[in-house]
Structures are given as structure tokens and as C-alpha cells.
Short mmCIF file of C-alpha atoms and ligand atoms in Angstrom, two decimals:
data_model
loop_
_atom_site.label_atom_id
_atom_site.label_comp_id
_atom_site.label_asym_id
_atom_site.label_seq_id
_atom_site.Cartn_x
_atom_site.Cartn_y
_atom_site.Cartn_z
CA UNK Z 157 99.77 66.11 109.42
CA UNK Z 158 97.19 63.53 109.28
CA UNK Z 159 93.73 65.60 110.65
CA UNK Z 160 92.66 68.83 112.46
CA UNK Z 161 91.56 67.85 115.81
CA UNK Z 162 91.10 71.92 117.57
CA UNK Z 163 90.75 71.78 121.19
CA UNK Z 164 91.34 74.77 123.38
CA UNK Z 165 91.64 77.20 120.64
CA UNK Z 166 89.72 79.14 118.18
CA UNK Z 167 89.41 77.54 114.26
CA UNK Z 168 88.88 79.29 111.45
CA UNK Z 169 88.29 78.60 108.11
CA UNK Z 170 89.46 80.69 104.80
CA UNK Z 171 87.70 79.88 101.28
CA UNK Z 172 88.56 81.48 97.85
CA UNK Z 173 86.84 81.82 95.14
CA UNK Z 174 88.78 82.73 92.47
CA UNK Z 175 86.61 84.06 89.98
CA UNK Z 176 86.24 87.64 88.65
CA UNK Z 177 84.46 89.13 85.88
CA UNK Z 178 87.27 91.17 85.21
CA UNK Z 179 90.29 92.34 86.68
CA UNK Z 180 90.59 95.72 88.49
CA UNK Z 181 93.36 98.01 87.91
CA UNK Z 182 95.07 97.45 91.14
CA UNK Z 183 94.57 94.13 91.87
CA UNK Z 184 97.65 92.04 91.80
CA UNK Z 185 95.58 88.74 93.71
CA UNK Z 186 95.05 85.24 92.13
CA UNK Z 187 92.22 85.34 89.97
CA UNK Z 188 90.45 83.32 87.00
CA UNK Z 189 87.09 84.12 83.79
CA UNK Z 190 84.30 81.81 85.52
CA UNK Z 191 83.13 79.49 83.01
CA UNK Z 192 80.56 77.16 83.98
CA UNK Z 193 83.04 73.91 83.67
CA UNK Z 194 85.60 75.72 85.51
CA UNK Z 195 82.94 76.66 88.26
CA UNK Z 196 82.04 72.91 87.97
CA UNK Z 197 85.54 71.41 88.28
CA UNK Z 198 86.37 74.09 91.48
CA UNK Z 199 83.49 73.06 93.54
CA UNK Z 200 84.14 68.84 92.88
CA UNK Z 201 87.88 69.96 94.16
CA UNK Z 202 86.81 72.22 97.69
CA UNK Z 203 84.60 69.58 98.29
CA UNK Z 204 87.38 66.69 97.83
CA UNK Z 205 89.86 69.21 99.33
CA UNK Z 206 87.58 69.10 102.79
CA UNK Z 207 86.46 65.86 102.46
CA UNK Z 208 90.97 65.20 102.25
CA UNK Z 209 91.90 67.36 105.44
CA UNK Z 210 89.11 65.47 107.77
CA UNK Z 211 88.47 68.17 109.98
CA UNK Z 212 87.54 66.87 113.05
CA UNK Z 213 86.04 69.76 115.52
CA UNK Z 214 83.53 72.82 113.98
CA UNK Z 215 84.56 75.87 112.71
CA UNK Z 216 84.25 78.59 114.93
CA UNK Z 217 84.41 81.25 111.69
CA UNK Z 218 83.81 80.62 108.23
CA UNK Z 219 84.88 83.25 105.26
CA UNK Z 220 84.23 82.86 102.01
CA UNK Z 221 86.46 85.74 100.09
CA UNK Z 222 88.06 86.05 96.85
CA UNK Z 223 88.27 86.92 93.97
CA UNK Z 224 84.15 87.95 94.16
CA UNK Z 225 82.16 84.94 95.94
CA UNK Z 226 78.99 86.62 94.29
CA UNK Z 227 80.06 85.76 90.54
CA UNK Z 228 78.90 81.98 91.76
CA UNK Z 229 75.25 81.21 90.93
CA UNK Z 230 72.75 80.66 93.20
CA UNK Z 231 73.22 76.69 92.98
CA UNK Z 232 76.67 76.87 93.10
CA UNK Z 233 76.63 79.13 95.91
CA UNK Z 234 74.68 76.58 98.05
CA UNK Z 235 76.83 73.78 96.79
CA UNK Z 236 79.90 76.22 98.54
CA UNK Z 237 77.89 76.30 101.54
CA UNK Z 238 76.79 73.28 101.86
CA UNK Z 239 80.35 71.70 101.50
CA UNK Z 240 81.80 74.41 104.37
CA UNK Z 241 78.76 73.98 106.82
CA UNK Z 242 78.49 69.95 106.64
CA UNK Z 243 82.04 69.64 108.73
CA UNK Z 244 79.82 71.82 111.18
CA UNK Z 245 76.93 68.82 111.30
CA UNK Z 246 74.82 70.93 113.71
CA UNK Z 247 77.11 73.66 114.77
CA UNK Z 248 76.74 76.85 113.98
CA UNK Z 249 79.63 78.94 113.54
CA UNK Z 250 79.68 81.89 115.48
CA UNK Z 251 80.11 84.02 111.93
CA UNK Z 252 79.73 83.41 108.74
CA UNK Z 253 80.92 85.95 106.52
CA UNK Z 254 80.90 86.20 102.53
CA UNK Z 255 82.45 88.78 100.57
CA UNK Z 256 80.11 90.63 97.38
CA UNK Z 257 80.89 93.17 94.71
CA UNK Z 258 77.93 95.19 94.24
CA UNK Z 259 76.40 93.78 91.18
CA UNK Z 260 76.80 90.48 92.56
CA UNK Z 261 74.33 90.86 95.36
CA UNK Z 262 71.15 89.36 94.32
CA UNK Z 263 68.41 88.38 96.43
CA UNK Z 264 68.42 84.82 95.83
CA UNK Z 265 72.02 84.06 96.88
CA UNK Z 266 71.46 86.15 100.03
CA UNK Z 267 68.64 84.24 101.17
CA UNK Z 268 70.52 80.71 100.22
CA UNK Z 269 73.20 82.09 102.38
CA UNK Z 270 71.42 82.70 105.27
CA UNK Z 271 69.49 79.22 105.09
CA UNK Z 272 73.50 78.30 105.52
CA UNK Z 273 73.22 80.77 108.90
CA UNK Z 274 75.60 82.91 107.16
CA UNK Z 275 75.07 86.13 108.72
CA UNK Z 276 77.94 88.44 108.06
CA UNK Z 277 78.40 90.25 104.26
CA UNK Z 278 81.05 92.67 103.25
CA UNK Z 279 80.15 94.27 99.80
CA UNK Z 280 83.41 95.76 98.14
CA UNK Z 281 82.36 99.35 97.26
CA UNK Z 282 85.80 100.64 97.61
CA UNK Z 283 84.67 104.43 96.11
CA UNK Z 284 81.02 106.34 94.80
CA UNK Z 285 82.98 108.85 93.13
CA UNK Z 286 83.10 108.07 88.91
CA UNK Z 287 86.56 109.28 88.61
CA UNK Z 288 88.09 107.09 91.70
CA UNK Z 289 86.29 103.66 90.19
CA UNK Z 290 87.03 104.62 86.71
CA UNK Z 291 90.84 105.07 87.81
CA UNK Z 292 90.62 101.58 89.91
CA UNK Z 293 88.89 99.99 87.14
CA UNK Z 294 85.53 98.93 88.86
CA UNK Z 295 82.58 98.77 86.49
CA UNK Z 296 79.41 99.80 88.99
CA UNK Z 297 77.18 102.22 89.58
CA UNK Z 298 75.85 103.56 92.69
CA UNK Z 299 72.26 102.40 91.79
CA UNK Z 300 73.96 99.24 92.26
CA UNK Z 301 75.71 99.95 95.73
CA UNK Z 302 72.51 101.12 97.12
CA UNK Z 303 70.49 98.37 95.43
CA UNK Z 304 72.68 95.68 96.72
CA UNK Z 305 72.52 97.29 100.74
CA UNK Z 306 68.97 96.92 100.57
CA UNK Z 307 68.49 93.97 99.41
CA UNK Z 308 70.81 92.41 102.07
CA UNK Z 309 69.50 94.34 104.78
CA UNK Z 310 65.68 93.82 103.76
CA UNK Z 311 66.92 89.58 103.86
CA UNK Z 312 67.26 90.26 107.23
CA UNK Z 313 71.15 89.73 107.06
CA UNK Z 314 71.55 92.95 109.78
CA UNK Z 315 75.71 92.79 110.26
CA UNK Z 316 77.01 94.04 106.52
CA UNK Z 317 80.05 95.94 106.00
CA UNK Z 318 81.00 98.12 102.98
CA UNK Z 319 85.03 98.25 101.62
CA UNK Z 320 86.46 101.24 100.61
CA UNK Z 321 89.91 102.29 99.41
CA UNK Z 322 91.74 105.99 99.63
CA UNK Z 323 94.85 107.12 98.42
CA UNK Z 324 94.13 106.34 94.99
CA UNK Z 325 95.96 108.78 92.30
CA UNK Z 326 93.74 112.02 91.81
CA UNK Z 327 91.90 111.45 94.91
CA UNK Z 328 91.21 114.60 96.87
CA UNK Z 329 90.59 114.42 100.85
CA UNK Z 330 87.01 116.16 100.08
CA UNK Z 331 86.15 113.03 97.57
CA UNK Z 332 86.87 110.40 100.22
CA UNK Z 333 85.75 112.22 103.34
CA UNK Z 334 82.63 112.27 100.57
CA UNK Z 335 83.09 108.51 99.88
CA UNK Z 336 83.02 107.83 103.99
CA UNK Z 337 79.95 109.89 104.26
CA UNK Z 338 78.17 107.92 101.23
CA UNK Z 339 79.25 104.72 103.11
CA UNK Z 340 77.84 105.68 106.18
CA UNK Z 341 74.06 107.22 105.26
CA UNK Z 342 74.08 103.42 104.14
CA UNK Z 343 73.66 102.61 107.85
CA UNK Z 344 76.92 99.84 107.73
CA UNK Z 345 77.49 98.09 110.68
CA UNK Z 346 81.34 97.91 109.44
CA UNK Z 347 83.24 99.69 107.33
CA UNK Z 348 86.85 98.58 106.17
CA UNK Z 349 89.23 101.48 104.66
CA UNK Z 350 92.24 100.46 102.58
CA UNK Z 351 95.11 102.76 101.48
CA UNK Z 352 95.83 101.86 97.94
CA UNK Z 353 98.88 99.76 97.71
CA UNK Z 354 100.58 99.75 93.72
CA UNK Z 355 101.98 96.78 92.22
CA UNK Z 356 104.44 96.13 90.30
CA UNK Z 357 103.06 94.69 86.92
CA UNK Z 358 98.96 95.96 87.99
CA UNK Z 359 97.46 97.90 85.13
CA UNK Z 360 97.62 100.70 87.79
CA UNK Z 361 100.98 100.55 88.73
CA UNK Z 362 102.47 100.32 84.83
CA UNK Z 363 100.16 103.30 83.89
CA UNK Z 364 101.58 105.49 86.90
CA UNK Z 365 104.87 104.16 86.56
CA UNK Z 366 104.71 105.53 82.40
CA UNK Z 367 102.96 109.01 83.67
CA UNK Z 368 105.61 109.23 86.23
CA UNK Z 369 102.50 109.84 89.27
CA UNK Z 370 103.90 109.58 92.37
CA UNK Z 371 101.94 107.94 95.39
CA UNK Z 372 100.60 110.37 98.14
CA UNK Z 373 103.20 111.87 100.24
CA UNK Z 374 103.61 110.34 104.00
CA UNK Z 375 102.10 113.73 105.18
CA UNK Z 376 99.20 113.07 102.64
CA UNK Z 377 98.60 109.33 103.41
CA UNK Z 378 98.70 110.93 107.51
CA UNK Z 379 96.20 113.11 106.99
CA UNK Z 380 93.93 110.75 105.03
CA UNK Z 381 94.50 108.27 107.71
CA UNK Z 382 93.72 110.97 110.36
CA UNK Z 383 90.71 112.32 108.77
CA UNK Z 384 89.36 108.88 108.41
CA UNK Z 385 89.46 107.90 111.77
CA UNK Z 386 88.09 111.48 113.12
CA UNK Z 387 85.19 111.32 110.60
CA UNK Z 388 84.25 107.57 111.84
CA UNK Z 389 84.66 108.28 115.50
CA UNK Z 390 82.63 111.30 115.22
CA UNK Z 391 79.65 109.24 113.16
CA UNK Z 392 79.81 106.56 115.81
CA UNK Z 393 81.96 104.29 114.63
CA UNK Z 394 84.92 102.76 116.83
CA UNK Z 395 88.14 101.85 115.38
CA UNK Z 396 88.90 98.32 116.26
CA UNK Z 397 91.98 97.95 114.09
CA UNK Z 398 93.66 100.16 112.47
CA UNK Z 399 91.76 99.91 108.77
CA UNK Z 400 88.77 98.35 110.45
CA UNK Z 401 85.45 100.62 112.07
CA UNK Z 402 82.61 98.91 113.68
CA UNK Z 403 79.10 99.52 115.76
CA UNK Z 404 79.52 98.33 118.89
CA UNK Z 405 79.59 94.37 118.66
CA UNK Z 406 80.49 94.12 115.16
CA UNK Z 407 84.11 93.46 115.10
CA UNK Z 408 84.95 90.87 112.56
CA UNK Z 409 85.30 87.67 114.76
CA UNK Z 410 87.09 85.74 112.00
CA UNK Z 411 89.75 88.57 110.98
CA UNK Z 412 90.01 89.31 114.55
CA UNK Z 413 90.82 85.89 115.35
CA UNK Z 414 93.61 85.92 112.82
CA UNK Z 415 95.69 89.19 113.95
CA UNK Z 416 95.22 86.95 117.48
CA UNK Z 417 97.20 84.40 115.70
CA UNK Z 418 94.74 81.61 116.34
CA UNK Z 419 94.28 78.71 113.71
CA UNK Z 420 92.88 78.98 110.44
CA UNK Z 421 92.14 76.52 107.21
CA UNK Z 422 92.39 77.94 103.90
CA UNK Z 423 90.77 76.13 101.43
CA UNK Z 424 90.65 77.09 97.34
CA UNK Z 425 93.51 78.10 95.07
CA UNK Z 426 96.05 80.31 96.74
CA UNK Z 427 94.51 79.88 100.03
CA UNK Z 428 96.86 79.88 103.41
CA UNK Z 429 96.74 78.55 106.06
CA UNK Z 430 98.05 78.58 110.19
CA UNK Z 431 97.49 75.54 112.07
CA UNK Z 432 99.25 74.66 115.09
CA UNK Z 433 102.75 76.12 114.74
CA UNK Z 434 103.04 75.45 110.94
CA UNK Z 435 101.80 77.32 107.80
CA UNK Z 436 101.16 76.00 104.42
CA UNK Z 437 99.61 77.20 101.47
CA UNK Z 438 97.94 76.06 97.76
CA UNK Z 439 99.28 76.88 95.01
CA UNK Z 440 98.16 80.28 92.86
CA UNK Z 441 96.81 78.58 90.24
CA UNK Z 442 93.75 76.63 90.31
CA UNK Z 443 94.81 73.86 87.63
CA UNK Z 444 97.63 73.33 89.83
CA UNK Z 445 95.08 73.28 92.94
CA UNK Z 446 93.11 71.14 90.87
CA UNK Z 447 96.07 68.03 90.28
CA UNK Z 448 97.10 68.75 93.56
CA UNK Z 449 93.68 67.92 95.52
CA UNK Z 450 93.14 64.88 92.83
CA UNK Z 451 96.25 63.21 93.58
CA UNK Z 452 96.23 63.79 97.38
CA UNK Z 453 98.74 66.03 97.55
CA UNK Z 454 97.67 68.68 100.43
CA UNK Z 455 99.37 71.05 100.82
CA UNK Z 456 98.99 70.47 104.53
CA UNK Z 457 101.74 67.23 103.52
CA UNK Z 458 104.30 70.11 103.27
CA UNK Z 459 104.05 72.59 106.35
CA UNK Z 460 106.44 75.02 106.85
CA UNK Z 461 107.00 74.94 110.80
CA UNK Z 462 106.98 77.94 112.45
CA UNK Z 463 108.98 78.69 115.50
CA UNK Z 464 107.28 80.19 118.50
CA UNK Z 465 109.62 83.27 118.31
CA UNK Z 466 108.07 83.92 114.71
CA UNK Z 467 104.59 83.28 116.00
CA UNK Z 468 105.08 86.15 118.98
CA UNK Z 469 106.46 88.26 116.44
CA UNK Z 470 103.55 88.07 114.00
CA UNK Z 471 101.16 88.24 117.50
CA UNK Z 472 103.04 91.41 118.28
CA UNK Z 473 102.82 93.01 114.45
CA UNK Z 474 99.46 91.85 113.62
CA UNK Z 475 98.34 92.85 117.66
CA UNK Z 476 99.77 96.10 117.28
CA UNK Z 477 97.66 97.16 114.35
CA UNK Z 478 94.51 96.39 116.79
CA UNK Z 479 93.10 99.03 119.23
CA UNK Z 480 92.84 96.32 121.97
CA UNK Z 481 96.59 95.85 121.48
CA UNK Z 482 98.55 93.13 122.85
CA UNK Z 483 98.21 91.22 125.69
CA UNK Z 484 101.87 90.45 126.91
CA UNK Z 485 101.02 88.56 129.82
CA UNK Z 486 98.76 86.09 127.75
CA UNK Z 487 101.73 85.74 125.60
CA UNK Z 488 103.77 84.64 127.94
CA UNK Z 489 101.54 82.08 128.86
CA UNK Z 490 101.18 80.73 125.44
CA UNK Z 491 104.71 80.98 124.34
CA UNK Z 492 107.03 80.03 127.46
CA UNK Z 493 110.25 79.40 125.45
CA UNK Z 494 110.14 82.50 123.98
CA UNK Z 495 112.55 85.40 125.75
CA UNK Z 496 110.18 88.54 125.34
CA UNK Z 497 112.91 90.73 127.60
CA UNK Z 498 114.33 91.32 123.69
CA UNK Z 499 111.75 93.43 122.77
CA UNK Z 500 111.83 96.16 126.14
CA UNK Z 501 114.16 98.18 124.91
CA UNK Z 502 111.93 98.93 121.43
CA UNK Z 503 108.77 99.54 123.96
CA UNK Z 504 110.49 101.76 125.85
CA UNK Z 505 112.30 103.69 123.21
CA UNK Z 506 108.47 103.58 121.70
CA UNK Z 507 106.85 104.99 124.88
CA UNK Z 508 109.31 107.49 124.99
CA UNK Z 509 108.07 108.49 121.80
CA UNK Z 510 104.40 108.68 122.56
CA UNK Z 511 104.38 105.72 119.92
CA UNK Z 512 102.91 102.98 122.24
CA UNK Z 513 101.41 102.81 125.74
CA UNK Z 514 102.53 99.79 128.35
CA UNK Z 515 100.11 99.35 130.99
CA UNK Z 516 98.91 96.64 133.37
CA UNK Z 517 100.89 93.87 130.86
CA UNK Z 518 99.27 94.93 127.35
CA UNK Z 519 100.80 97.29 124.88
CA UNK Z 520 98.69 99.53 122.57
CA UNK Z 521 99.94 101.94 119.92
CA UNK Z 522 99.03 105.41 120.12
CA UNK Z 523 97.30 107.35 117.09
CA UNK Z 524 100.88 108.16 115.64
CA UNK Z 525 102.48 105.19 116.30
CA UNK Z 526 99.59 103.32 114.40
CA UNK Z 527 100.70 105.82 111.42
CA UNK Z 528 104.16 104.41 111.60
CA UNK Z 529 102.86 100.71 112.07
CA UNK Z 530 105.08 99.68 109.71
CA UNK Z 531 108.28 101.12 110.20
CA UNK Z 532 107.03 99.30 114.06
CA UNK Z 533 106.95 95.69 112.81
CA UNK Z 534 110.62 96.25 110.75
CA UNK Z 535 111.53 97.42 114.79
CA UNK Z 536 110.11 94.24 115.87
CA UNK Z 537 111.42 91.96 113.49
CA UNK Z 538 115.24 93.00 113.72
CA UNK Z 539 115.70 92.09 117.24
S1 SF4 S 916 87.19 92.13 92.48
FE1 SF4 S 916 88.92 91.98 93.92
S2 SF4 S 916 89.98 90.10 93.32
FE2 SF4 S 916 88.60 90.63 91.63
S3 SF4 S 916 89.87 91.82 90.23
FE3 SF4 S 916 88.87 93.31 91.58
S4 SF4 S 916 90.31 93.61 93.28
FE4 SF4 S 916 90.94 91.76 92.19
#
């Protein structure tokens, strides 16, 4: 693959940052200490690692995630920036999103990001109850939540978001419906909801697995799930997909545009990417990144090629999940060779079910069918 020349379709681009000042309980991503030469030596390589793939149209969406963006200085943040936004020469992306833990969020680095027309910021609360955040292993206060959601809002930066995670061991429904109310009085224009997943080899996951704590019962994780989306509905919130709540507008353009399965360039240690009917990724491990990037070695040399049956597959799964659902007829369009007649029986049996709704060429699951999501995409995948 020798450049990224995007013509008819949406591009996105991915970048992690892979620092953290410490590791959570339950997080099993790729992560690194910053120290100031690592910080150094990771900004030379994004910046070689663009320079490399010669993008040659603008980005449509630009995310910066991680790992926690916000442990970068204020220099370094612009330096990020500057490197994402100068592919764009004097476009300006549609959204430009960076992800903050709360004690990251100072005023300086918001209003360097927004010079950058960034104008999108999640901050990862994930709980205001002690207990929840003592069990996940987050070191914040509330001071801090509420400290960090005024200053973005008083930069002027009007679209934030604010992460949270249920499920977690010890959790009642009354502490997150609690947690969802805290988020809201915050005046969010999106707010993300996570069930707890447990890893194998996370802090959290070995500590359960030794107190033998199971996680939440299906009928518990249902009625978290079902609480959630009443309480957000009722407070004005829309559910767009089906851990994702939004004002009206504020759908995340670059997630969005992933579940879609348009194009995106991941840049950074461990980043993926989807470009044009192949996938590649960098390596979890940013010395590895690091001689990679130095010696030309893109991982974009290496794609995996992905067949269009794979792609509708992943359109359908991904789709599903969203509220819009999936447009089968556009499909078609976009994948010709692909025989979608093997998937009617599962639609039907699904409808039958009150699991999924087919009407005028899109299918949409129903509230309980987006509760069984997953047992869905296995469906999807065996045929
Ligand atoms: S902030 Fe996110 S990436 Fe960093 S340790 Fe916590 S969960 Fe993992």
C-alpha cells in the first residue's frame, strides 16, 4: 500500500497515547509510565509515522484516545495536534475529539486544543461513588470531575461527554442510577455507559477470581442495562447506540463512522486500522512501534485483506448495536458480491422473536434483542 488517497468515503483517524499515571484495576489495554524522554521519543515517531503513510485527502474525524491523552503537557499536546491537523492544511475536520481523565483537564491544554479546532472532549469519570473507584482503582475526586467540566465548558468547548462504567463488583442499581444522575446535573452533551468487562490477568479479575465474586447475573446486567436506558430517555437523552446517549446532534461522528465500517488510520502503539478492504495494526509495545516507524516498516506493508463477506458481517454486528440500525439496501450497493439471502432466515427467526424489526430495507434490534447483542453477532457469524 503505497498512500491513502480517500475519495467517496468517510476517513478517520485513530491516535494513542499510551501513557498512564497508573494502571486501573480493570484495564487490560496497552499502556506505558510517561517519562519526559519517552514522551519525547513518541511524538518524533507519530510525527515520522504520518509523515511515512502520506496521507493524501483530510481527515474527516480525528481522535486522540488512549491510555489518558491529558497526561501530555501542554507543549506536547500541541506538538500532537499540530502533527494530526497539518495533513488537514486548511481543513477542518468535522470533529475533533480528545479523550481526559479528570485530573488531567487543565485549562491550558483545553484552550491549545481548541486553537487545533478540536471541539469534542470525553472525560473518563466512569463512577462518583468512593467505593466503585476505589474497587476500579481510579485515584480522583469529585472536586476534580466537577472542576474539570467547568473548565472545559467555560473554554467554550460546548460538545463534552462524561464515561461511566456499571456492573462493577459491589455495585448496587441505586449507586449507578446515582452515578447517571451525578453525570447528568453536569449538563453532558454525551454520556457513554460501559458494563464492566474482567480480564484475565487485570488486578480486578485475579482479586475476584481469589474471592471467588461472581460477575452480575444476566438478569442483573438486564436490569442495569434497562434502567440505564429508561433513566437517560427520561432526562432527555436519546440512545444512539447501544452504550452511547446523546442531545440531539451530538452523536459521535468518528465512532459512528466506525460501526458504519468506513475507513480509519490508527496511528501510535497498538493502534488499528481499516482502510479499503484490509486491516492492519502496530504493534502493543511502543519500543517495538518505535523500530518499526524508524526503519520504515508500516504496518500498513503487511495488511491483512479482508473479504467483503467479513466486512458485511462486521457492518451487520457493529450496525446492529446502533439505534439507526442497518441499512440493507445500502449494503447491497456497496457489497455486490456478497449473497445477503444467507442471513433471512436469522432475521426472520429474530423478528419472530420480537428481537429485530425489518422494515422498508433496514433492520433495527428491538430493546431485548439489543440485550442479547451478542449472542446476535455469534448468529451472524456462523452462517
Ligand atoms: S486510564 Fe484507561 S488506559 Fe489508563 S489504566 Fe485506566 S483504564 Fe487503562
Amino acid at each position: 500500500m503505497e498512500n491513502f488517497e480517500q475519495i467517496d468515503t468517510c476517513l478517520g483517524v485513530y491516535c494513542h497515547v499510551p501513557f498512564c499515571a497508573h494502571r486501573c484495576s480493570y484495564c487490560a489495554f496497552y499502556q506505558e509510565q510517561p517519562t519526559r524522554q519517552l514522551i519525547e521519543k513518541y511524538l518524533a515517531t507519530v510525527e515520522m509515522e504520518i509523515d511515512l503513510l502520506c496521507v493524501k485527502s483530510p481527515f474527516d474525524t480525528i481522535y486522540i484516545g488512549g491510555g489518558t491523552p491529558g497526561t501530555l503537557p501542554p507543549d506536547d499536546m500541541a506538538r500532537l495536534c499540530s502533527a494530526l491537523v497539518k495533513n488537514n492544511g486548511m481543513t477542518k475536520p468535522a470533529e475533533f475529539s480528545v479523550e481526559f481523565s479528570p485530573a488531567t483537564v487543565k485549562r491550558e491544554k483545553i484552550e491549545i486544543l481548541k486553537n487545533y479546532s478540536c471541539n469534542r472532549i470525553t472525560v473518563g469519570v466512569q463512577s462518583f461513588d468512593q467505593k466503585t473507584l476505589r474497587t476500579l482503582g481510579r485515584r480522583q475526586s469529585n472536586k476534580q470531575v466537577f472542576d474539570a467540566c467547568e473548565i472545559i465548558s467555560s473554554c467554550g468547548v460546548e460538545n463534552f461527554g462524561i464515561d461511566l462504567i456499571f456492573g462493577v463488583p459491589g455495585q448496587t442499581i441505586g449507586e449507578w442510577i446515582g452515578d447517571l444522575s451525578c453525570a447528568i446535573d453536569l449538563k453532558p452533551k454525551h454520556v457513554s455507559t460501559y458494563n464492566l468487562t474482567f480480564e484475565e490477568g487485570t488486578a480486578l479479575g485475579k482479586s475476584l477470581m481469589e474471592k471467588m465474586i461472581c460477575k452480575k447475573s444476566v438478569e442483573e446486567e438486564a436490569n442495569f442495562y434497562l434502567r440505564t436506558w429508561a433513566f437517560l430517555k427520561e432526562n432527555g437523552y436519546a440512545q444512539y447506540e447501544i452504550s452511547n446517549f446523546c442531545l440531539p446532534g451530538f452523536e459521535s461522528v468518528h465512532n459512528s463512522n466506525t460501526w458504519r465500517m468506513q475507513d480509519w488510520i490508527g496511528v501510535g502503539p497498538s493502534a488499528c486500522s481499516q482502510y479499503k478492504n484490509s486491516r492492519f495494526a502496530n504493534p502493543p509495545s511502543i519500543s517495538k512501534w518505535m523500530k518499526n516507524v524508524e526503519n520504515g516498516n508500516l504496518a500498513c506493508k503487511n495488511p491483512e485483506i479482508i473479504s467483503e463477506k467479513t466486512l458485511v458481517e462486521d457492518a451487520l454486528i457493529f450496525g446492529l448495536r446502533m439505534n439507526e440500525g442497518v441499512s440493507i439496501s445500502k449494503l447491497k450497493n456497496r457489497f455486490k458480491n456478497v449473497d445477503f439471502g444467507r442471513w433471512d432466515a436469522i432475521f426472520s427467526d429474530l423478528d419472530q422473536q420480537n428481537l429485530l424489526q425489518f422494515s422498508e430495507g433496514t433492520v433495527k434490534l428491538t430493546d431485548s434483542g439489543r440485550l442479547v447483542a451478542d449472542a446476535i453477532a455469534v448468529e451472524i457469524l456462523a452462517v
